[in-house]
Short mmCIF file of N, CA, C and O in Angstrom, two decimals:
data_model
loop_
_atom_site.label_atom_id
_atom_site.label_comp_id
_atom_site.label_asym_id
_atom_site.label_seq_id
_atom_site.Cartn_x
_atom_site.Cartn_y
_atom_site.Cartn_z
N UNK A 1 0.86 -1.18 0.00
CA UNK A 1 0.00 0.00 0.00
C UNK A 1 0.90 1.24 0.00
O UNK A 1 1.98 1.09 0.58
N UNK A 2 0.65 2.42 -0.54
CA UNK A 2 1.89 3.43 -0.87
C UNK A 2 0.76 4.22 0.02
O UNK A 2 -0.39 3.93 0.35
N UNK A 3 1.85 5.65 0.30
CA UNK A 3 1.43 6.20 1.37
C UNK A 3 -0.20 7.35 1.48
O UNK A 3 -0.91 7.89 2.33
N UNK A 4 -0.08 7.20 -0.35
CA UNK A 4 -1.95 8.28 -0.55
C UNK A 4 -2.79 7.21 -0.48
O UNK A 4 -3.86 7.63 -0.05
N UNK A 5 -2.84 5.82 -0.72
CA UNK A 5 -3.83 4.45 -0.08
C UNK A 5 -4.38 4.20 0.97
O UNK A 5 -5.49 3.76 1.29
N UNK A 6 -2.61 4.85 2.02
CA UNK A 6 -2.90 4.98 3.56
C UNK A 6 -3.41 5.72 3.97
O UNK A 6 -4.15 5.64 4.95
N UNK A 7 -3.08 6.90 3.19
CA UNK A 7 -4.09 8.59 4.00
C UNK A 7 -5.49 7.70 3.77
O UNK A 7 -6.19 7.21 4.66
N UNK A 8 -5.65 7.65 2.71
CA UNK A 8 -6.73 7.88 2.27
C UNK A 8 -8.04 7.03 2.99
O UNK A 8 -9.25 7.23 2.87
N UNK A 9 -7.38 6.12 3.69
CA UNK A 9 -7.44 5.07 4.27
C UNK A 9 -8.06 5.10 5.67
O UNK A 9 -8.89 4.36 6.21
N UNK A 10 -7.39 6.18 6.09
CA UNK A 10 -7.08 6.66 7.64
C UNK A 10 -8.01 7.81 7.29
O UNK A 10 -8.94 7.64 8.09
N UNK A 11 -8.26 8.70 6.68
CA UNK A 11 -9.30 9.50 6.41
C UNK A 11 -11.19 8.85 6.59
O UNK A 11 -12.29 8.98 7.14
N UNK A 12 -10.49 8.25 5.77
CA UNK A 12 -11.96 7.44 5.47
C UNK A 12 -12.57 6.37 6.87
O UNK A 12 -13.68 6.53 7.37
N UNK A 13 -11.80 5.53 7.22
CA UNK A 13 -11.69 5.66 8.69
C UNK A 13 -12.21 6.37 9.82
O UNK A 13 -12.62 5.99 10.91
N UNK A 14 -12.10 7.43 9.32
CA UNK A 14 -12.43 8.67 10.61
C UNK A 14 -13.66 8.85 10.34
O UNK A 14 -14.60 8.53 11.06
N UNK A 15 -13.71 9.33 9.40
CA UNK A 15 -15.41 9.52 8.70
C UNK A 15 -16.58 8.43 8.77
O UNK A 15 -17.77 8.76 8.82
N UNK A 16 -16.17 7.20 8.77
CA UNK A 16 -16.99 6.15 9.14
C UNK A 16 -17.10 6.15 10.18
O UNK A 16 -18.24 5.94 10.57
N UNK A 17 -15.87 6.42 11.43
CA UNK A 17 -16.21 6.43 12.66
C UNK A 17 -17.37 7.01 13.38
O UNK A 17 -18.10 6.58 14.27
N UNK A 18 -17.27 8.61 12.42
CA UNK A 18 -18.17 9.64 13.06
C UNK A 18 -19.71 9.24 12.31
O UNK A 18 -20.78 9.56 12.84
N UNK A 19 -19.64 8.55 11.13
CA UNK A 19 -21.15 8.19 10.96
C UNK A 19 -21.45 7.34 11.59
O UNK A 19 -22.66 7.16 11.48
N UNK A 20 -20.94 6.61 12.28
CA UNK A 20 -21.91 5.39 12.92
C UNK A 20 -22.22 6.02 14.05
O UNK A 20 -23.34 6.09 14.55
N UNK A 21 -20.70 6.73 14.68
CA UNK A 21 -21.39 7.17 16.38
C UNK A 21 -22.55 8.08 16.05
O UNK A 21 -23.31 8.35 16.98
N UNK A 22 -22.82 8.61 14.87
CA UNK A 22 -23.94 9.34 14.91
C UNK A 22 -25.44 8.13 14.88
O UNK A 22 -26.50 8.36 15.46
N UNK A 23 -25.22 7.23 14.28
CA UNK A 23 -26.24 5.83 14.02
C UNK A 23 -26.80 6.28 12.49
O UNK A 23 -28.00 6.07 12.30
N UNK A 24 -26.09 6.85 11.48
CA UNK A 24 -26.34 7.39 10.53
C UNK A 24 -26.37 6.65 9.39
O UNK A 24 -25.24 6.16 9.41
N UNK A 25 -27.13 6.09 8.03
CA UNK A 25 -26.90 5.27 7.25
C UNK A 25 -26.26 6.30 5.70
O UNK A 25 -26.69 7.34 5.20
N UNK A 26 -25.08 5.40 5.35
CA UNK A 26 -24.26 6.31 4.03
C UNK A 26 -25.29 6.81 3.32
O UNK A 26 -24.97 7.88 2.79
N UNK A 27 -26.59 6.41 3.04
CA UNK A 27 -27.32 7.58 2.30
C UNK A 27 -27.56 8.96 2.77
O UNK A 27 -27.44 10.07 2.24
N UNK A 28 -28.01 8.47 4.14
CA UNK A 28 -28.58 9.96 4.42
C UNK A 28 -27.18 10.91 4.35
O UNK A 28 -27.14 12.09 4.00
N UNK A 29 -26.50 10.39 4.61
CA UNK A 29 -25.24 11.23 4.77
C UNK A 29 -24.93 11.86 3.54
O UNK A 29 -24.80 13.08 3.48
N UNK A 30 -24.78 10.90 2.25
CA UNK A 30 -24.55 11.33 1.15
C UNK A 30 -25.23 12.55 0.54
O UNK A 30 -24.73 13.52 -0.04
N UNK A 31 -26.69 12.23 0.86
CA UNK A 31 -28.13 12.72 0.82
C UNK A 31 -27.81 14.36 0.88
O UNK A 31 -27.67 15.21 0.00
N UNK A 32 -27.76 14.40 2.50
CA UNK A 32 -27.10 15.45 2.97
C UNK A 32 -26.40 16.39 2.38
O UNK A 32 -27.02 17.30 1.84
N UNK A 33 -24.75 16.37 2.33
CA UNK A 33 -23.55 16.87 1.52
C UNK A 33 -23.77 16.76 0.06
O UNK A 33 -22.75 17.14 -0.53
N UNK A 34 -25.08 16.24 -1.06
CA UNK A 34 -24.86 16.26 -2.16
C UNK A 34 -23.86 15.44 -3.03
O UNK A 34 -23.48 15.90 -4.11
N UNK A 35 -23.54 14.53 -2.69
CA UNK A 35 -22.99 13.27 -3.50
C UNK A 35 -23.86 11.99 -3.50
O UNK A 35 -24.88 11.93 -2.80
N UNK A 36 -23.42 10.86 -4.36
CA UNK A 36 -23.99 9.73 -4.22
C UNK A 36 -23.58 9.04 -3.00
O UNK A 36 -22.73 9.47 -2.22
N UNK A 37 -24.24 7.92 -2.87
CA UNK A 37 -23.89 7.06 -1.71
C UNK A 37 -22.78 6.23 -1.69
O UNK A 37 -22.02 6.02 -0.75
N UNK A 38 -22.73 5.55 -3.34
CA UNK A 38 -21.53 4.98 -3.94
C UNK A 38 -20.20 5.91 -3.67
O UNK A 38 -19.38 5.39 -2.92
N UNK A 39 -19.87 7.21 -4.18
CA UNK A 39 -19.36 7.87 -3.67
C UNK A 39 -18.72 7.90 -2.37
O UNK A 39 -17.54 7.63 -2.15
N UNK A 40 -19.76 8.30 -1.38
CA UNK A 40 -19.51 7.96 0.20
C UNK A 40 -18.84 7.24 0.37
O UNK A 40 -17.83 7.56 1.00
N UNK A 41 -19.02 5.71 -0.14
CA UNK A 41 -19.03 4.45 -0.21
C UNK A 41 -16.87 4.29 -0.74
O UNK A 41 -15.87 3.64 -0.44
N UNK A 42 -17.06 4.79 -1.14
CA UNK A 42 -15.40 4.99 -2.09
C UNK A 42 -14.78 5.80 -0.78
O UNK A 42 -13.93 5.40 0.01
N UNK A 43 -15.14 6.44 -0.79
CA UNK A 43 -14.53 7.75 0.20
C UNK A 43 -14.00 6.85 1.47
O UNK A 43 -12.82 6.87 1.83
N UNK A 44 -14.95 6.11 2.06
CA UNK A 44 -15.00 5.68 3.49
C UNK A 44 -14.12 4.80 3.35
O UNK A 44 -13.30 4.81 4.28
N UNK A 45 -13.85 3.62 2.14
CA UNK A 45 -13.23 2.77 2.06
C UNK A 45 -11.50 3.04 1.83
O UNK A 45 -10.58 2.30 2.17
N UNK A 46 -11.44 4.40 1.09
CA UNK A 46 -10.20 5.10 1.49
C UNK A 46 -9.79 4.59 -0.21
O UNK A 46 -8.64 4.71 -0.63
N UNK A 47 -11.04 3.96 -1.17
CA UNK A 47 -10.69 3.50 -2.70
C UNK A 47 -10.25 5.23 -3.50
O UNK A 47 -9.45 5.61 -4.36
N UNK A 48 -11.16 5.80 -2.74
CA UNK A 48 -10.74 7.00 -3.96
C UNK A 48 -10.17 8.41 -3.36
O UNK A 48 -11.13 9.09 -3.00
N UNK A 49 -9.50 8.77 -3.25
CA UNK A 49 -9.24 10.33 -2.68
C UNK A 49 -10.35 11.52 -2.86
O UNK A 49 -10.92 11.88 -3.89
N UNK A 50 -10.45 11.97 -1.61
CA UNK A 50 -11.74 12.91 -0.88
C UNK A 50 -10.98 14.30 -1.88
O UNK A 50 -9.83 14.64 -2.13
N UNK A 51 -12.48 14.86 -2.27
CA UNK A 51 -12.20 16.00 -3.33
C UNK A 51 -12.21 17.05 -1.89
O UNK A 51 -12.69 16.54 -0.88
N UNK A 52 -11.73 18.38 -1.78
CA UNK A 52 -11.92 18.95 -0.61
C UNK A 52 -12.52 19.88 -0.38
O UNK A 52 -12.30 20.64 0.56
N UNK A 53 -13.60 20.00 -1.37
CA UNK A 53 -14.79 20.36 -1.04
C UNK A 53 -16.02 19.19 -0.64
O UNK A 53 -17.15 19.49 -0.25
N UNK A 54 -15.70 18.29 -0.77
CA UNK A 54 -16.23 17.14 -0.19
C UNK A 54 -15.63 16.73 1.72
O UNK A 54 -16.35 16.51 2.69
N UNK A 55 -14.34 16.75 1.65
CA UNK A 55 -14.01 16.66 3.09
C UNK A 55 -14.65 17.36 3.75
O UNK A 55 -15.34 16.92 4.68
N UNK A 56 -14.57 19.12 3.32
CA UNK A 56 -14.92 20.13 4.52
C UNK A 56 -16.14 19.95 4.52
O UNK A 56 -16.58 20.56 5.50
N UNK A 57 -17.07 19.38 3.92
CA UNK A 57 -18.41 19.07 3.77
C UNK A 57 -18.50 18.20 4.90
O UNK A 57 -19.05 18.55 5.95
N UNK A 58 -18.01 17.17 4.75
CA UNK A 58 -17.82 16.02 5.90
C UNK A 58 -17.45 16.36 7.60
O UNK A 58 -17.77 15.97 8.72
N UNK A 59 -16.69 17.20 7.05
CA UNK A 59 -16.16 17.92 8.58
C UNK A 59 -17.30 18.71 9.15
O UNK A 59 -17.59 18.71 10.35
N UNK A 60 -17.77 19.21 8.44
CA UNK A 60 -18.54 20.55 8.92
C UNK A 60 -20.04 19.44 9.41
O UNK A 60 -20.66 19.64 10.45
N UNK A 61 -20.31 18.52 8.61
CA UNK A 61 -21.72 17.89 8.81
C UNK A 61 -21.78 17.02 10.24
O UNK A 61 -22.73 16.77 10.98
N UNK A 62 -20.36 16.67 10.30
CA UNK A 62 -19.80 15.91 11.16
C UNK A 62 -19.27 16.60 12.98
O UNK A 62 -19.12 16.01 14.04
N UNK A 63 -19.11 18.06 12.60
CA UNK A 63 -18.87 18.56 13.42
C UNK A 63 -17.13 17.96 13.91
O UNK A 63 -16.85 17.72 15.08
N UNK A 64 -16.46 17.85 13.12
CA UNK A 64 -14.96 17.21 13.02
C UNK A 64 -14.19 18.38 12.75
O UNK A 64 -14.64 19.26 12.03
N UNK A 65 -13.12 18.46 13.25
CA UNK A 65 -12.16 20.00 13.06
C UNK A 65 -10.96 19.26 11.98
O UNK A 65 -10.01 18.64 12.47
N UNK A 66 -11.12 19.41 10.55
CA UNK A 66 -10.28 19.65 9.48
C UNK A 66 -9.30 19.33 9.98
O UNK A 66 -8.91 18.16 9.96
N UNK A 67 -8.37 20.72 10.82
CA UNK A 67 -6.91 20.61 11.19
C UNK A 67 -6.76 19.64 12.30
O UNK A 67 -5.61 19.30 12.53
N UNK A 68 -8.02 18.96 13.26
CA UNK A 68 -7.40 17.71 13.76
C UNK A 68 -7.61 16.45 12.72
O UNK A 68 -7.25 15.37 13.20
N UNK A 69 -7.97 16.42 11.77
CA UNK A 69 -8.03 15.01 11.33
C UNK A 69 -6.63 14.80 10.47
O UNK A 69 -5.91 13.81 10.37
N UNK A 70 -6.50 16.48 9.75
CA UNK A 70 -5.01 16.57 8.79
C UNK A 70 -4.25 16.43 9.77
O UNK A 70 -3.23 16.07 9.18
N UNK A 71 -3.99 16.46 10.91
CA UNK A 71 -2.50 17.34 11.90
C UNK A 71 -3.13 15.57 12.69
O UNK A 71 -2.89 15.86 13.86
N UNK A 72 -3.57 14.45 12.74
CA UNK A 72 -3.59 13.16 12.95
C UNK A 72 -2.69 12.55 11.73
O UNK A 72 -1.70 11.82 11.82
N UNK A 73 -3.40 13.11 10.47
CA UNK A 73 -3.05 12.12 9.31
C UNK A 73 -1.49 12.58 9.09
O UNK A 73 -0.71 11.73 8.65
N UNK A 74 -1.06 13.82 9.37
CA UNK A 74 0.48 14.00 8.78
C UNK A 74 1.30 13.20 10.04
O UNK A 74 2.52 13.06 9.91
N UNK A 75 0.82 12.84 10.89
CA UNK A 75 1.91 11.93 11.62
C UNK A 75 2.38 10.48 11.43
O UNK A 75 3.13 9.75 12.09
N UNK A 76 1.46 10.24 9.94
CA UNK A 76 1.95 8.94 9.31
C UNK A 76 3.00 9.42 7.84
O UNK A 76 3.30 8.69 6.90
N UNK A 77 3.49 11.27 8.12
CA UNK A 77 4.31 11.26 6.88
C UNK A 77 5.82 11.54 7.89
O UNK A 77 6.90 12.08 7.65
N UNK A 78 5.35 11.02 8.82
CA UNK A 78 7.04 10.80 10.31
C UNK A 78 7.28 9.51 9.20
O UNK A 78 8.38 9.79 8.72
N UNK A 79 6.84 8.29 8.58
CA UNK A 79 7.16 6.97 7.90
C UNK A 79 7.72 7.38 6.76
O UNK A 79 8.66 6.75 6.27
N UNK A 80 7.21 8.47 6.20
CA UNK A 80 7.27 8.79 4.66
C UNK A 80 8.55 10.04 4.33
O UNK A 80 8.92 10.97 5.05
N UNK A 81 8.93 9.70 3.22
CA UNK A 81 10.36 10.68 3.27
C UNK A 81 9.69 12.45 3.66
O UNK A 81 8.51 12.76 3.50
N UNK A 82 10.93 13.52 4.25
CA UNK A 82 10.50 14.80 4.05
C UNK A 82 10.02 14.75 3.02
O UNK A 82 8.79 14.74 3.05
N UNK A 83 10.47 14.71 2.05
CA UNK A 83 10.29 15.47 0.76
C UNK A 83 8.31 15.15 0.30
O UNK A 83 7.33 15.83 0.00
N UNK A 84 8.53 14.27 0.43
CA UNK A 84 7.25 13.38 0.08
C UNK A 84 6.01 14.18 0.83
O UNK A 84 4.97 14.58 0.30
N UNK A 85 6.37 14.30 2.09
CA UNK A 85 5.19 14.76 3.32
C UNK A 85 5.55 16.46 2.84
O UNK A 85 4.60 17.17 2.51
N UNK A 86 6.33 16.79 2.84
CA UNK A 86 5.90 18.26 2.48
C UNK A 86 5.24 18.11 1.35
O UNK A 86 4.13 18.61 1.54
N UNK A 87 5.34 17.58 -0.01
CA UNK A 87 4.65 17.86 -1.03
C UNK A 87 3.63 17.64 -0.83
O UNK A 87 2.89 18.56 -1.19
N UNK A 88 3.02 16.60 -0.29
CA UNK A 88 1.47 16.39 0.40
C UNK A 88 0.92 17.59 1.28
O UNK A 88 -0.26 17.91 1.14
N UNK A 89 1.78 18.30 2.22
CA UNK A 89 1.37 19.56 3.34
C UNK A 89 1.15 20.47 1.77
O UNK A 89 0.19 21.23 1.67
N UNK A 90 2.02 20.31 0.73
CA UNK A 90 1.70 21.61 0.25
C UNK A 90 0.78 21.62 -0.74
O UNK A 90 0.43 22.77 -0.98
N UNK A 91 0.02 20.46 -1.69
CA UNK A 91 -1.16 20.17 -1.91
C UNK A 91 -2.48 20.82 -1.39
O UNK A 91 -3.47 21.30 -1.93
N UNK A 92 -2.06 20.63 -0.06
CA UNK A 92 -3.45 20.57 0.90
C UNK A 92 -3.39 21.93 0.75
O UNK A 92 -4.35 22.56 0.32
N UNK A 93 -2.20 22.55 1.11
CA UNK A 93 -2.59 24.37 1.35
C UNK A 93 -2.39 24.77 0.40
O UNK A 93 -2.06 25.95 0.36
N UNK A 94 -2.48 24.06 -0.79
CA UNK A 94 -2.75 24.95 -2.16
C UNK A 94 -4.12 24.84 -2.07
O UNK A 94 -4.79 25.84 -1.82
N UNK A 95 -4.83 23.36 -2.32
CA UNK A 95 -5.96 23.60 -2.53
C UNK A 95 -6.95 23.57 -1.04
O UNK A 95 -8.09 23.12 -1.18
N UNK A 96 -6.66 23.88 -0.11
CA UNK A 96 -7.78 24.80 1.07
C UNK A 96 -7.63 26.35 0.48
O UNK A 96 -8.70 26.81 0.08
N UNK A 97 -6.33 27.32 0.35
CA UNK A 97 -6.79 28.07 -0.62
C UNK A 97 -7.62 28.10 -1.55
O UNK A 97 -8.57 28.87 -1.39
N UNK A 98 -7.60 27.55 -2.43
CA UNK A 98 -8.08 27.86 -3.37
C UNK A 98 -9.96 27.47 -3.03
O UNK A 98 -10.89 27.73 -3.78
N UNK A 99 -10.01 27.03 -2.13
CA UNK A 99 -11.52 26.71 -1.49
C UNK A 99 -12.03 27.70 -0.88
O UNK A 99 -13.21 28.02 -1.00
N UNK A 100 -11.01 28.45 0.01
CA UNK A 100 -11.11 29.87 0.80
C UNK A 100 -11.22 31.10 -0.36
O UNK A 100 -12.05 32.01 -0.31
N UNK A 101 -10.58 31.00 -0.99
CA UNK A 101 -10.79 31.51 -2.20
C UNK A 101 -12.30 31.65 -2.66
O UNK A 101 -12.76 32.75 -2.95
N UNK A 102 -13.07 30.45 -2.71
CA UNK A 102 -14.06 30.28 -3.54
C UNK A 102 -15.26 30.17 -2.54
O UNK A 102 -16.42 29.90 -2.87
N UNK A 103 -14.93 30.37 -1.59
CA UNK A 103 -15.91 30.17 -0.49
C UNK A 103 -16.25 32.30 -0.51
O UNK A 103 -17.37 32.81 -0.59
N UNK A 104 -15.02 33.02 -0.44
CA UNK A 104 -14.86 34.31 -0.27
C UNK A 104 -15.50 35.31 -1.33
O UNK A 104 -15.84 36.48 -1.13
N UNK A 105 -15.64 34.21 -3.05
CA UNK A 105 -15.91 34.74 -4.09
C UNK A 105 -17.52 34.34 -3.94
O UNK A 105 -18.02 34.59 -5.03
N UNK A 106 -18.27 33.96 -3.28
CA UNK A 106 -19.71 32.97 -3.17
C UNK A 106 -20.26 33.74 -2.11
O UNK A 106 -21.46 33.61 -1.88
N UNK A 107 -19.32 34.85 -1.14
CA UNK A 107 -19.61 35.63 -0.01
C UNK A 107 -20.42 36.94 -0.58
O UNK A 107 -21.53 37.39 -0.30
N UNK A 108 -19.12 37.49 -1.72
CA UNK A 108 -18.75 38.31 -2.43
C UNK A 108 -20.79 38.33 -3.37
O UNK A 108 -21.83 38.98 -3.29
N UNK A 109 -20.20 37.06 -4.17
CA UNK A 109 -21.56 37.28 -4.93
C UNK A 109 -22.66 37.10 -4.43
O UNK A 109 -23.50 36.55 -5.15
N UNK A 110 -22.90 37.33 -3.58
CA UNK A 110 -24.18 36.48 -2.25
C UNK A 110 -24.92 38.22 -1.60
O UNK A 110 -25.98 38.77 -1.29
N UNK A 111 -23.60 38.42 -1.71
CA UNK A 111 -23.76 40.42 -0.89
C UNK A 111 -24.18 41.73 -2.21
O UNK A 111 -24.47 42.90 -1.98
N UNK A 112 -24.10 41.06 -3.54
CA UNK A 112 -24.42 41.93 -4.52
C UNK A 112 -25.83 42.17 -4.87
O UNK A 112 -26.12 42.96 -5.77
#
């Protein structure tokens, strides 16, 4: 398993955790946030990498804090070379920018 299998893995993980302690079935959840269930279904299993406007969706529905689930998951890139785990840290804060970004432009057009 290479190390975006494992995030992805350990992500998905977390997210299943928090739907069950809720007693929640993957539809409604899906239902919810606007994806399919199949989807969900990928996500949880850690088969496909979480788009991140889909995570913060998850976080926010979930009541889960983003920077504890990332600042959990980067302590499996202590296994993985520097180089490797920064390029992953810097992924993420390209694209949460670019979400903050688009969250700010949706504020913007919301107030016109």
């Amino acid at each position: 398993m290479d190390e975006k299998e494992n995030f992805n893995k350990i992500i998905g993980r977390t997210f299943v955790s928090a739907r069950k302690s809720k007693g929640l079935a993957q539809e409604a959840v899906a239902k919810k946030i606007g994806i399919t269930r199949a989807s969900l279904s990928y996500y949880e299993k850690g088969e496909r990498t979480l788009d991140l406007f889909v995570f913060f969706k998850l976080c926010s529905f979930y009541e889960i804090s983003a920077d504890k689930i990332l600042n959990f998951d980067f302590h499996i890139a202590e296994n993985i070379s520097n180089h490797n785990a920064t390029s992953m840290i810097n992924k993420v804060i390209a694209e949460l920018q670019k979400y903050a970004n688009a969250l700010q432009s949706d504020e913007v057009d919301s107030n016109d």
